[in-house]
PDB file of C-alpha atoms and ligand atoms in Angstrom:
ATOM      1  CA  MET A   1     -21.868  17.641  13.217  1.00  0.00           C
ATOM      2  CA  PRO A   2     -18.496  16.576  14.957  1.00  0.00           C
ATOM      3  CA  PRO A   3     -15.103  16.102  13.388  1.00  0.00           C
ATOM      4  CA  VAL A   4     -14.673  12.771  11.795  1.00  0.00           C
ATOM      5  CA  GLN A   5     -11.186  11.505  12.228  1.00  0.00           C
ATOM      6  CA  LEU A   6      -9.979   8.083  10.680  1.00  0.00           C
ATOM      7  CA  ARG A   7      -6.587   6.236  10.178  1.00  0.00           C
ATOM      8  CA  ALA A   8      -5.578   5.709   6.305  1.00  0.00           C
ATOM      9  CA  PRO A   9      -3.336   2.400   6.583  1.00  0.00           C
ATOM     10  CA  ALA A  10      -0.354   1.423   4.648  1.00  0.00           C
ATOM     11  CA  LYS A  11      -0.330  -1.720   2.940  1.00  0.00           C
ATOM     12  CA  LEU A  12       2.740  -4.535   1.420  1.00  0.00           C
ATOM     13  CA  ASN A  13       2.544  -6.031  -1.032  1.00  0.00           C
ATOM     14  CA  LEU A  14       3.450  -9.799   0.497  1.00  0.00           C
ATOM     15  CA  TYR A  15       3.295 -11.133  -4.603  1.00  0.00           C
ATOM     16  CA  LEU A  16       3.298  -8.950  -7.038  1.00  0.00           C
ATOM     17  CA  ARG A  17       3.997 -10.548 -10.740  1.00  0.00           C
ATOM     18  CA  ILE A  18       2.860  -9.258 -13.618  1.00  0.00           C
ATOM     19  CA  VAL A  19       1.000 -11.269 -16.171  1.00  0.00           C
ATOM     20  CA  GLY A  20       0.108  -9.897 -18.674  1.00  0.00           C
ATOM     21  CA  ARG A  21       0.457  -6.249 -21.317  1.00  0.00           C
ATOM     22  CA  ARG A  22      -2.914  -4.273 -21.792  1.00  0.00           C
ATOM     23  CA  PRO A  23      -3.403  -1.955 -24.786  1.00  0.00           C
ATOM     24  CA  ASP A  24      -4.139   1.151 -22.631  1.00  0.00           C
ATOM     25  CA  GLY A  25      -0.488   0.793 -21.270  1.00  0.00           C
ATOM     26  CA  TYR A  26      -1.523  -0.568 -18.306  1.00  0.00           C
ATOM     27  CA  HIS A  27      -0.097  -4.630 -16.867  1.00  0.00           C
ATOM     28  CA  GLU A  28      -2.093  -7.023 -15.806  1.00  0.00           C
ATOM     29  CA  LEU A  29      -1.184  -7.455 -12.535  1.00  0.00           C
ATOM     30  CA  GLU A  30      -1.940 -10.469  -9.583  1.00  0.00           C
ATOM     31  CA  THR A  31      -0.755  -9.732  -6.886  1.00  0.00           C
ATOM     32  CA  VAL A  32      -1.814  -9.584  -2.638  1.00  0.00           C
ATOM     33  CA  PHE A  33      -2.046  -6.655  -1.002  1.00  0.00           C
ATOM     34  CA  GLU A  34      -1.753  -6.794   3.018  1.00  0.00           C
ATOM     35  CA  ARG A  35      -3.440  -3.982   5.344  1.00  0.00           C
ATOM     36  CA  ILE A  36      -0.874  -3.079   7.773  1.00  0.00           C
ATOM     37  CA  ASP A  37      -0.587  -0.888  11.004  1.00  0.00           C
ATOM     38  CA  LEU A  38       1.695   1.973   9.729  1.00  0.00           C
ATOM     39  CA  ALA A  39      -1.049   4.826   9.650  1.00  0.00           C
ATOM     40  CA  ASP A  40      -1.831   7.880   8.804  1.00  0.00           C
ATOM     41  CA  GLU A  41      -4.401  10.099   9.991  1.00  0.00           C
ATOM     42  CA  LEU A  42      -6.764  12.538   8.536  1.00  0.00           C
ATOM     43  CA  THR A  43      -9.690  14.313  10.506  1.00  0.00           C
ATOM     44  CA  PHE A  44     -12.866  15.885   8.193  1.00  0.00           C
ATOM     45  CA  GLU A  45     -14.631  18.926   9.743  1.00  0.00           C
ATOM     46  CA  PRO A  46     -17.338  20.465   7.462  1.00  0.00           C
ATOM     47  CA  TRP A  47     -17.239  23.362   5.470  1.00  0.00           C
ATOM     48  CA  PRO A  48     -20.137  25.761   5.306  1.00  0.00           C
ATOM     49  CA  ASP A  49     -19.497  26.328   1.613  1.00  0.00           C
ATOM     50  CA  SER A  50     -18.372  24.358  -1.056  1.00  0.00           C
ATOM     51  CA  THR A  51     -15.274  24.490  -0.136  1.00  0.00           C
ATOM     52  CA  VAL A  52     -12.587  21.668   0.108  1.00  0.00           C
ATOM     53  CA  THR A  53      -9.203  22.259   2.086  1.00  0.00           C
ATOM     54  CA  LEU A  54      -6.465  20.383   2.888  1.00  0.00           C
ATOM     55  CA  THR A  55      -3.647  20.514   5.670  1.00  0.00           C
ATOM     56  CA  THR A  56      -0.067  18.543   6.644  1.00  0.00           C
ATOM     57  CA  ASP A  57       2.663  18.163   8.351  1.00  0.00           C
ATOM     58  CA  HIS A  58       3.955  17.324   6.202  1.00  0.00           C
ATOM     59  CA  PRO A  59       6.712  19.365   4.716  1.00  0.00           C
ATOM     60  CA  THR A  60       6.984  18.793   1.076  1.00  0.00           C
ATOM     61  CA  LEU A  61       3.389  17.329   0.238  1.00  0.00           C
ATOM     62  CA  SER A  62       1.703  19.428  -2.206  1.00  0.00           C
ATOM     63  CA  VAL A  63      -1.627  20.269  -0.656  1.00  0.00           C
ATOM     64  CA  GLY A  64      -3.059  21.248  -4.198  1.00  0.00           C
ATOM     65  CA  PRO A  65      -5.750  19.693  -6.513  1.00  0.00           C
ATOM     66  CA  ASP A  66      -2.446  17.460  -6.835  1.00  0.00           C
ATOM     67  CA  ASN A  67      -3.314  15.387  -4.070  1.00  0.00           C
ATOM     68  CA  LEU A  68      -5.066  12.208  -4.060  1.00  0.00           C
ATOM     69  CA  ILE A  69      -7.213  13.025  -0.838  1.00  0.00           C
ATOM     70  CA  LEU A  70      -8.268  16.451  -3.079  1.00  0.00           C
ATOM     71  CA  LYS A  71      -9.552  14.374  -6.152  1.00  0.00           C
ATOM     72  CA  ALA A  72     -10.833  12.146  -3.945  1.00  0.00           C
ATOM     73  CA  ALA A  73     -13.009  14.172  -2.406  1.00  0.00           C
ATOM     74  CA  LYS A  74     -13.882  15.852  -5.924  1.00  0.00           C
ATOM     75  CA  LEU A  75     -15.113  13.116  -7.273  1.00  0.00           C
ATOM     76  CA  LEU A  76     -17.405  12.393  -4.481  1.00  0.00           C
ATOM     77  CA  GLN A  77     -18.631  15.466  -4.571  1.00  0.00           C
ATOM     78  CA  GLN A  78     -19.398  15.320  -7.802  1.00  0.00           C
ATOM     79  CA  THR A  79     -20.465  12.307  -8.631  1.00  0.00           C
ATOM     80  CA  ALA A  80     -22.632  12.700  -5.205  1.00  0.00           C
ATOM     81  CA  GLY A  81     -24.409  16.036  -6.168  1.00  0.00           C
ATOM     82  CA  VAL A  82     -22.746  17.505  -2.579  1.00  0.00           C
ATOM     83  CA  SER A  83     -23.514  21.104  -1.583  1.00  0.00           C
ATOM     84  CA  THR A  84     -20.788  21.347   1.354  1.00  0.00           C
ATOM     85  CA  GLY A  85     -17.249  21.592   1.638  1.00  0.00           C
ATOM     86  CA  ALA A  86     -14.660  20.162   4.345  1.00  0.00           C
ATOM     87  CA  ALA A  87     -11.408  21.352   6.085  1.00  0.00           C
ATOM     88  CA  ILE A  88      -9.012  17.270   5.762  1.00  0.00           C
ATOM     89  CA  ARG A  89      -6.523  17.191   7.920  1.00  0.00           C
ATOM     90  CA  LEU A  90      -3.623  15.005   7.110  1.00  0.00           C
ATOM     91  CA  THR A  91      -1.058  13.804   9.914  1.00  0.00           C
ATOM     92  CA  LYS A  92       1.353  12.105   7.532  1.00  0.00           C
ATOM     93  CA  ARG A  93       3.347   8.997   8.312  1.00  0.00           C
ATOM     94  CA  ILE A  94       3.835   6.312   5.807  1.00  0.00           C
ATOM     95  CA  PRO A  95       6.824   7.403   3.347  1.00  0.00           C
ATOM     96  CA  VAL A  96       5.512   8.848   0.471  1.00  0.00           C
ATOM     97  CA  ALA A  97       6.390   6.943  -2.558  1.00  0.00           C
ATOM     98  CA  GLY A  98       7.985   4.156  -0.825  1.00  0.00           C
ATOM     99  CA  GLY A  99       5.649   1.190  -2.408  1.00  0.00           C
ATOM    100  CA  LEU A 100       3.607   1.123   0.467  1.00  0.00           C
ATOM    101  CA  GLY A 101       0.318   2.692  -1.217  1.00  0.00           C
ATOM    102  CA  GLY A 102       0.096   5.930   1.197  1.00  0.00           C
ATOM    103  CA  GLY A 103      -1.286   8.032  -1.164  1.00  0.00           C
ATOM    104  CA  SER A 104      -4.004   5.332  -2.154  1.00  0.00           C
ATOM    105  CA  SER A 105      -5.411   4.920   1.639  1.00  0.00           C
ATOM    106  CA  ASP A 106      -5.450   8.520   1.809  1.00  0.00           C
ATOM    107  CA  ALA A 107      -7.682   9.034  -0.618  1.00  0.00           C
ATOM    108  CA  ALA A 108     -10.056   5.523   0.072  1.00  0.00           C
ATOM    109  CA  THR A 109     -10.555   7.122   3.532  1.00  0.00           C
ATOM    110  CA  THR A 110     -11.151  10.135   1.685  1.00  0.00           C
ATOM    111  CA  LEU A 111     -13.755   8.790  -0.060  1.00  0.00           C
ATOM    112  CA  LEU A 112     -14.982   6.596   3.759  1.00  0.00           C
ATOM    113  CA  GLY A 113     -14.571  10.330   5.482  1.00  0.00           C
ATOM    114  CA  LEU A 114     -16.836  12.344   4.132  1.00  0.00           C
ATOM    115  CA  ASN A 115     -19.449   9.908   2.778  1.00  0.00           C
ATOM    116  CA  ASP A 116     -19.907   9.881   6.654  1.00  0.00           C
ATOM    117  CA  LEU A 117     -19.592  13.281   7.457  1.00  0.00           C
ATOM    118  CA  TRP A 118     -21.793  14.412   4.500  1.00  0.00           C
ATOM    119  CA  GLY A 119     -24.153  11.949   5.056  1.00  0.00           C
ATOM    120  CA  LEU A 120     -24.173   9.696   2.352  1.00  0.00           C
ATOM    121  CA  SER A 121     -24.406   6.557   3.184  1.00  0.00           C
ATOM    122  CA  TRP A 122     -23.080   5.229   0.591  1.00  0.00           C
ATOM    123  CA  SER A 123     -21.619   1.064   0.875  1.00  0.00           C
ATOM    124  CA  ARG A 124     -18.879   0.903   0.331  1.00  0.00           C
ATOM    125  CA  ALA A 125     -19.702  -1.425  -2.702  1.00  0.00           C
ATOM    126  CA  ARG A 126     -21.197   1.924  -4.273  1.00  0.00           C
ATOM    127  CA  LEU A 127     -17.561   4.073  -3.708  1.00  0.00           C
ATOM    128  CA  LYS A 128     -14.931   1.418  -5.112  1.00  0.00           C
ATOM    129  CA  PRO A 129     -16.285   2.418  -8.895  1.00  0.00           C
ATOM    130  CA  LEU A 130     -14.745   5.487  -7.368  1.00  0.00           C
ATOM    131  CA  ALA A 131     -11.856   4.143  -5.891  1.00  0.00           C
ATOM    132  CA  ALA A 132     -11.070   2.593  -8.870  1.00  0.00           C
ATOM    133  CA  GLN A 133     -11.214   6.083 -11.518  1.00  0.00           C
ATOM    134  CA  LEU A 134      -8.890   6.932  -7.905  1.00  0.00           C
ATOM    135  CA  GLY A 135      -5.787   4.870  -9.144  1.00  0.00           C
ATOM    136  CA  SER A 136      -5.570   1.395  -9.510  1.00  0.00           C
ATOM    137  CA  ASP A 137      -4.486   0.060  -5.313  1.00  0.00           C
ATOM    138  CA  VAL A 138      -7.694   2.663  -4.082  1.00  0.00           C
ATOM    139  CA  PRO A 139      -9.992  -0.327  -4.103  1.00  0.00           C
ATOM    140  CA  PHE A 140      -8.425  -2.425  -1.835  1.00  0.00           C
ATOM    141  CA  PHE A 141      -7.827  -0.150   0.885  1.00  0.00           C
ATOM    142  CA  LEU A 142     -12.099  -0.563   0.655  1.00  0.00           C
ATOM    143  CA  GLU A 143     -12.217  -3.877   1.108  1.00  0.00           C
ATOM    144  CA  GLU A 144     -13.396  -4.639   4.796  1.00  0.00           C
ATOM    145  CA  ALA A 145     -10.145  -7.750   4.799  1.00  0.00           C
ATOM    146  CA  ALA A 146      -7.315  -7.419   5.981  1.00  0.00           C
ATOM    147  CA  VAL A 147      -5.392  -9.507   2.846  1.00  0.00           C
ATOM    148  CA  ALA A 148      -6.839  -9.473  -0.726  1.00  0.00           C
ATOM    149  CA  VAL A 149      -5.203 -10.919  -3.857  1.00  0.00           C
ATOM    150  CA  GLY A 150      -4.987  -8.011  -6.618  1.00  0.00           C
ATOM    151  CA  ARG A 151      -5.985  -8.619  -9.971  1.00  0.00           C
ATOM    152  CA  GLY A 152      -6.167  -6.105 -13.422  1.00  0.00           C
ATOM    153  CA  ARG A 153      -4.466  -3.182 -12.213  1.00  0.00           C
ATOM    154  CA  GLY A 154      -4.398  -4.465  -8.330  1.00  0.00           C
ATOM    155  CA  GLU A 155      -7.543  -3.198  -8.382  1.00  0.00           C
ATOM    156  CA  ARG A 156     -10.117  -5.669  -8.671  1.00  0.00           C
ATOM    157  CA  CYS A 157     -10.289  -7.540  -5.433  1.00  0.00           C
ATOM    158  CA  GLU A 158     -10.943 -10.756  -3.284  1.00  0.00           C
ATOM    159  CA  PRO A 159     -10.152 -10.934   0.334  1.00  0.00           C
ATOM    160  CA  LEU A 160      -7.718 -13.554   1.331  1.00  0.00           C
ATOM    161  CA  ARG A 161      -9.508 -15.209   4.846  1.00  0.00           C
ATOM    162  CA  GLY A 162      -7.912 -17.714   8.072  1.00  0.00           C
ATOM    163  CA  VAL A 163      -4.644 -15.645   6.893  1.00  0.00           C
ATOM    164  CA  PRO A 164      -3.216 -15.260  10.583  1.00  0.00           C
ATOM    165  CA  THR A 165      -1.195 -12.030  11.897  1.00  0.00           C
ATOM    166  CA  LEU A 166       2.407 -11.685  10.173  1.00  0.00           C
ATOM    167  CA  TRP A 167       5.179  -9.322  12.124  1.00  0.00           C
ATOM    168  CA  HIS A 168       7.478  -7.501   9.967  1.00  0.00           C
ATOM    169  CA  VAL A 169      10.634  -5.470   9.829  1.00  0.00           C
ATOM    170  CA  LEU A 170       9.764  -2.656   7.493  1.00  0.00           C
ATOM    171  CA  VAL A 171      12.856  -0.150   6.253  1.00  0.00           C
ATOM    172  CA  ALA A 172      12.251   3.214   4.504  1.00  0.00           C
ATOM    173  CA  LEU A 173      14.317   4.657   2.367  1.00  0.00           C
ATOM    174  CA  PRO A 174      14.741   8.773   1.824  1.00  0.00           C
ATOM    175  CA  THR A 175      14.863   8.143  -2.004  1.00  0.00           C
ATOM    176  CA  ALA A 176      11.163   7.925  -3.250  1.00  0.00           C
ATOM    177  CA  LEU A 177      10.631   5.230  -6.699  1.00  0.00           C
ATOM    178  CA  SER A 178       7.775   6.872  -9.339  1.00  0.00           C
ATOM    179  CA  THR A 179       5.708   3.770  -9.743  1.00  0.00           C
ATOM    180  CA  LYS A 180       5.864   4.883 -12.957  1.00  0.00           C
ATOM    181  CA  ASP A 181       9.478   4.837 -14.494  1.00  0.00           C
ATOM    182  CA  ILE A 182       9.545   1.609 -12.548  1.00  0.00           C
ATOM    183  CA  PHE A 183       6.746  -0.031 -15.009  1.00  0.00           C
ATOM    184  CA  ASP A 184       8.752   1.841 -17.469  1.00  0.00           C
ATOM    185  CA  ASP A 185      12.378  -0.122 -16.997  1.00  0.00           C
ATOM    186  CA  TRP A 186      10.407  -3.017 -16.716  1.00  0.00           C
ATOM    187  CA  ASP A 187       9.124  -2.849 -20.052  1.00  0.00           C
ATOM    188  CA  CYS A 188      12.200  -1.774 -21.611  1.00  0.00           C
ATOM    189  CA  ALA A 189      13.808  -4.768 -19.513  1.00  0.00           C
ATOM    190  CA  GLN A 190      11.315  -7.036 -20.725  1.00  0.00           C
ATOM    191  CA  ALA A 191      11.570  -5.715 -24.925  1.00  0.00           C
ATOM    192  CA  GLY A 192       8.581  -7.453 -25.746  1.00  0.00           C
ATOM    193  CA  ALA A 193       9.976 -10.644 -24.283  1.00  0.00           C
ATOM    194  CA  ALA A 194       7.006 -13.431 -23.714  1.00  0.00           C
ATOM    195  CA  LEU A 195       5.790 -13.447 -19.816  1.00  0.00           C
ATOM    196  CA  THR A 196       5.954 -16.841 -17.929  1.00  0.00           C
ATOM    197  CA  VAL A 197       4.745 -16.557 -15.080  1.00  0.00           C
ATOM    198  CA  PRO A 198       4.505 -20.432 -12.748  1.00  0.00           C
ATOM    199  CA  GLU A 199       1.293 -21.776 -13.201  1.00  0.00           C
ATOM    200  CA  GLY A 200      -0.707 -22.285  -9.514  1.00  0.00           C
ATOM    201  CA  SER A 201       2.356 -20.112  -7.628  1.00  0.00           C
ATOM    202  CA  LEU A 202      -1.344 -17.732  -6.185  1.00  0.00           C
ATOM    203  CA  LYS A 203      -2.374 -21.001  -5.083  1.00  0.00           C
ATOM    204  CA  ILE A 204       1.208 -22.058  -3.297  1.00  0.00           C
ATOM    205  CA  LEU A 205       1.257 -18.352  -1.477  1.00  0.00           C
ATOM    206  CA  ALA A 206      -2.078 -18.744  -0.190  1.00  0.00           C
ATOM    207  CA  HIS A 207      -1.587 -22.174   1.214  1.00  0.00           C
ATOM    208  CA  ALA A 208       1.603 -20.513   2.618  1.00  0.00           C
ATOM    209  CA  LEU A 209      -0.102 -17.815   4.247  1.00  0.00           C
ATOM    210  CA  SER A 210      -3.165 -19.674   5.591  1.00  0.00           C
ATOM    211  CA  ASN A 211      -0.540 -21.924   8.002  1.00  0.00           C
ATOM    212  CA  GLY A 212       1.534 -18.902   7.789  1.00  0.00           C
ATOM    213  CA  SER A 213       4.820 -21.373   7.587  1.00  0.00           C
ATOM    214  CA  LEU A 214       7.816 -18.744   7.101  1.00  0.00           C
ATOM    215  CA  SER A 215       9.307 -21.464   5.458  1.00  0.00           C
ATOM    216  CA  GLU A 216       6.319 -22.724   2.905  1.00  0.00           C
ATOM    217  CA  LEU A 217       6.309 -18.693   2.171  1.00  0.00           C
ATOM    218  CA  ALA A 218      10.001 -18.337   1.321  1.00  0.00           C
ATOM    219  CA  GLN A 219       8.912 -20.125  -1.339  1.00  0.00           C
ATOM    220  CA  GLY A 220       6.273 -17.992  -2.670  1.00  0.00           C
ATOM    221  CA  LEU A 221       6.451 -14.525  -1.803  1.00  0.00           C
ATOM    222  CA  VAL A 222       8.095 -12.446  -5.064  1.00  0.00           C
ATOM    223  CA  ASN A 223       7.914  -9.288  -6.326  1.00  0.00           C
ATOM    224  CA  ASP A 224       8.643  -8.844 -10.081  1.00  0.00           C
ATOM    225  CA  LEU A 225       9.712  -4.792 -10.604  1.00  0.00           C
ATOM    226  CA  THR A 226      12.654  -5.775  -7.792  1.00  0.00           C
ATOM    227  CA  PRO A 227      15.362  -5.755 -10.591  1.00  0.00           C
ATOM    228  CA  VAL A 228      14.466  -2.956 -12.127  1.00  0.00           C
ATOM    229  CA  ALA A 229      14.200  -1.183  -8.590  1.00  0.00           C
ATOM    230  CA  ILE A 230      17.386  -2.056  -7.849  1.00  0.00           C
ATOM    231  CA  ARG A 231      18.974  -0.622 -10.825  1.00  0.00           C
ATOM    232  CA  ARG A 232      16.924   2.385  -9.734  1.00  0.00           C
ATOM    233  CA  CYS A 233      17.723   2.478  -6.060  1.00  0.00           C
ATOM    234  CA  PRO A 234      20.701  -0.233  -5.503  1.00  0.00           C
ATOM    235  CA  LEU A 235      20.234   0.076  -1.625  1.00  0.00           C
ATOM    236  CA  ILE A 236      17.528  -1.610  -1.822  1.00  0.00           C
ATOM    237  CA  ALA A 237      19.491  -4.948  -2.514  1.00  0.00           C
ATOM    238  CA  THR A 238      21.961  -4.231   0.179  1.00  0.00           C
ATOM    239  CA  ILE A 239      19.505  -3.658   2.728  1.00  0.00           C
ATOM    240  CA  LEU A 240      17.156  -6.966   1.522  1.00  0.00           C
ATOM    241  CA  SER A 241      21.128  -8.940   2.540  1.00  0.00           C
ATOM    242  CA  ARG A 242      21.363  -6.825   5.514  1.00  0.00           C
ATOM    243  CA  LEU A 243      17.884  -7.951   6.544  1.00  0.00           C
ATOM    244  CA  HIS A 244      18.569 -11.876   5.988  1.00  0.00           C
ATOM    245  CA  GLU A 245      21.646 -11.424   7.499  1.00  0.00           C
ATOM    246  CA  ALA A 246      19.804 -10.027  10.842  1.00  0.00           C
ATOM    247  CA  GLY A 247      17.609 -13.428  10.453  1.00  0.00           C
ATOM    248  CA  CYS A 248      15.094 -12.485   8.459  1.00  0.00           C
ATOM    249  CA  PRO A 249      13.883 -15.923   7.016  1.00  0.00           C
ATOM    250  CA  VAL A 250      11.727 -14.283   3.940  1.00  0.00           C
ATOM    251  CA  VAL A 251      12.570 -10.770   2.645  1.00  0.00           C
ATOM    252  CA  LEU A 252      10.569  -8.657  -0.239  1.00  0.00           C
ATOM    253  CA  MET A 253       9.884  -5.284  -1.302  1.00  0.00           C
ATOM    254  CA  SER A 254       7.076  -3.529  -1.834  1.00  0.00           C
ATOM    255  CA  GLY A 255       5.032  -2.813  -4.533  1.00  0.00           C
ATOM    256  CA  SER A 256       7.544  -0.295  -6.670  1.00  0.00           C
ATOM    257  CA  GLY A 257       9.851  -0.036  -4.363  1.00  0.00           C
ATOM    258  CA  PRO A 258      12.137   1.402  -2.909  1.00  0.00           C
ATOM    259  CA  THR A 259      10.686  -0.214   0.865  1.00  0.00           C
ATOM    260  CA  VAL A 260      11.937  -3.325   2.115  1.00  0.00           C
ATOM    261  CA  PHE A 261      10.530  -5.709   4.265  1.00  0.00           C
ATOM    262  CA  GLY A 262      10.837  -8.860   5.947  1.00  0.00           C
ATOM    263  CA  LEU A 263       8.682 -11.033   7.544  1.00  0.00           C
ATOM    264  CA  CYS A 264       8.833 -12.409  11.783  1.00  0.00           C
ATOM    265  CA  ARG A 265       8.341 -15.833  13.089  1.00  0.00           C
ATOM    266  CA  ASP A 266       6.693 -13.182  16.471  1.00  0.00           C
ATOM    267  CA  GLU A 267       6.530  -9.393  17.450  1.00  0.00           C
ATOM    268  CA  SER A 268      10.305 -10.131  19.560  1.00  0.00           C
ATOM    269  CA  HIS A 269      11.909 -11.634  16.870  1.00  0.00           C
ATOM    270  CA  ALA A 270      10.960  -8.623  15.108  1.00  0.00           C
ATOM    271  CA  ARG A 271      12.283  -6.653  18.019  1.00  0.00           C
ATOM    272  CA  THR A 272      15.074  -7.900  18.354  1.00  0.00           C
ATOM    273  CA  ILE A 273      15.634  -7.375  14.138  1.00  0.00           C
ATOM    274  CA  ALA A 274      15.307  -3.848  14.006  1.00  0.00           C
ATOM    275  CA  ASP A 275      17.092  -3.114  17.178  1.00  0.00           C
ATOM    276  CA  SER A 276      20.444  -4.840  15.228  1.00  0.00           C
ATOM    277  CA  LEU A 277      19.332  -3.460  11.866  1.00  0.00           C
ATOM    278  CA  ARG A 278      19.587   0.280  13.810  1.00  0.00           C
ATOM    279  CA  ALA A 279      22.480  -0.725  15.703  1.00  0.00           C
ATOM    280  CA  LYS A 280      24.254  -1.323  12.715  1.00  0.00           C
ATOM    281  CA  GLY A 281      22.561   0.704   9.603  1.00  0.00           C
ATOM    282  CA  SER A 282      22.052   3.925   8.231  1.00  0.00           C
ATOM    283  CA  PRO A 283      20.629   5.853  10.344  1.00  0.00           C
ATOM    284  CA  THR A 284      18.953   7.377   6.992  1.00  0.00           C
ATOM    285  CA  TRP A 285      17.109   4.393   7.267  1.00  0.00           C
ATOM    286  CA  THR A 286      13.668   4.660   8.487  1.00  0.00           C
ATOM    287  CA  ILE A 287      13.260   0.597  10.923  1.00  0.00           C
ATOM    288  CA  HIS A 288       9.567   0.191  11.775  1.00  0.00           C
ATOM    289  CA  VAL A 289       8.264  -2.611  13.332  1.00  0.00           C
ATOM    290  CA  VAL A 290       4.290  -3.310  11.898  1.00  0.00           C
ATOM    291  CA  ARG A 291       2.073  -6.387  11.829  1.00  0.00           C
ATOM    292  CA  THR A 292      -0.874  -6.982   9.843  1.00  0.00           C
ATOM    293  CA  GLU A 293      -3.964  -4.917  10.469  1.00  0.00           C
ATOM    294  CA  ARG A 294      -7.053  -6.448  11.209  1.00  0.00           C
ATOM    295  CA  CYS A 295     -10.658  -4.907  10.086  1.00  0.00           C
ATOM    296  CA  GLY A 296     -13.950  -4.915  12.022  1.00  0.00           C
ATOM    297  CA  GLY A 297     -15.499  -7.946  11.582  1.00  0.00           C
ATOM    298  CA  GLU A 298     -12.096 -10.173  10.947  1.00  0.00           C
TER     299      GLU A 298
HETATM  300  P1  LIG B 301       1.812   3.733  -5.893  1.00  0.00           P
HETATM  301  O1  LIG B 301       0.260   3.931  -4.961  1.00  0.00           O
HETATM  302  O2  LIG B 301       1.655   4.806  -6.833  1.00  0.00           O
HETATM  303  O3  LIG B 301       2.547   2.200  -6.016  1.00  0.00           O
HETATM  304  P2  LIG B 301       3.450   4.771  -3.041  1.00  0.00           P
HETATM  305  O4  LIG B 301       3.013   3.561  -2.712  1.00  0.00           O
HETATM  306  O5  LIG B 301       4.366   4.142  -4.217  1.00  0.00           O
HETATM  307  O6  LIG B 301       2.666   5.460  -4.909  1.00  0.00           O
HETATM  308  P3  LIG B 301       2.405   7.295  -3.197  1.00  0.00           P
HETATM  309  O7  LIG B 301       2.766   7.911  -1.154  1.00  0.00           O
HETATM  310  O8  LIG B 301       1.549   7.112  -2.972  1.00  0.00           O
HETATM  311  O9  LIG B 301       4.063   6.630  -3.048  1.00  0.00           O
HETATM  312  O10 LIG B 301       2.140   8.325  -3.127  1.00  0.00           O
HETATM  313  C1  LIG B 301       2.562   8.283  -4.850  1.00  0.00           C
HETATM  314  C2  LIG B 301       2.173   9.665  -5.468  1.00  0.00           C
HETATM  315  O11 LIG B 301       1.342  10.491  -5.415  1.00  0.00           O
HETATM  316  C3  LIG B 301       3.915  10.485  -5.305  1.00  0.00           C
HETATM  317  O12 LIG B 301       4.556  11.168  -5.804  1.00  0.00           O
HETATM  318  C4  LIG B 301       2.816  11.429  -4.047  1.00  0.00           C
HETATM  319  O13 LIG B 301       3.622  13.483  -4.605  1.00  0.00           O
HETATM  320  C5  LIG B 301       2.147  11.913  -4.871  1.00  0.00           C
HETATM  321  N1  LIG B 301       0.536  11.882  -3.931  1.00  0.00           N
HETATM  322  C6  LIG B 301      -1.183  12.391  -3.976  1.00  0.00           C
HETATM  323  N2  LIG B 301      -1.366  12.806  -3.323  1.00  0.00           N
HETATM  324  C7  LIG B 301      -0.922  11.701  -1.616  1.00  0.00           C
HETATM  325  C8  LIG B 301      -0.892  11.871  -0.841  1.00  0.00           C
HETATM  326  N3  LIG B 301      -2.324  12.180  -0.010  1.00  0.00           N
HETATM  327  N4  LIG B 301      -0.292  11.209  -0.008  1.00  0.00           N
HETATM  328  C9  LIG B 301       0.647  11.197  -0.396  1.00  0.00           C
HETATM  329  N5  LIG B 301       1.723  10.757  -1.706  1.00  0.00           N
HETATM  330  C10 LIG B 301       0.723  11.947  -2.449  1.00  0.00           C
END
């Protein structure tokens, strides 16, 4: 069996609202995910016994059982009753704990890669419950859609069709923010207050996305976690204003941060803004020009 090689793309959250609290401690979300062309790379090779091994070029990321790749491999191996193993290699390009869903994407890609390597021929629909068990953002990466609305913990996804390719400047920071800490901070900040999410705001965004109008998008993009993330990492606020000053009409934080991005008119607009930020910003910021990554068949 030849090695299976797959890209594991990152996501941005174009919209993230907390619409409820759940008895299980999770939050009820409404979010819009966008797959982008910043990606990790995973290679899967057969292994003679049931062992699954993981190696990576990342200097500090654990390759132990806590890595989501090994969790996904074990879960699929046990659920499908597979007795063969795999040697998995990860080339890490997505910043870790940056709000870009790198671990979740790696987990979903592992389900797809091993499904292929082990000749299981499971459909994506059959893999989805495993994905949801691995994490709230994992099922999105099994969707054959570049943009999708996520509900529940984010795991109930519905593709949003007809969104044109979007161009972004993305600024990643060396700071890692824990998703759990940010949600805990949000709970403390709310202190049990009633949640008020304006009716129809997701519809307004979906409409703006379908016609790609930046001025309309400026009204619709929102991330409820931004104020609490800024309290832990004030640099987020600085970068949001720098992106705005550099000419991005719409700026936002992704997920639980700290990665921040701006929407641009087109590729050349994005490259101009990225160059200006590189010239004026700190060398510790990593600046990427990224765009929507389409899936096969879209
Ligand atoms: P979340 O999906 O929780 O919002 P994130 O997108 O901010 O996370 P990730 O890069 O997915 O960030 O990392 C979240 C945590 O998962 C980190 O603490 C990291 O150590 C752990 N982790 C486990 N496996 C991986 C992996 N393959 N790649 C990145 N992080 C991983």
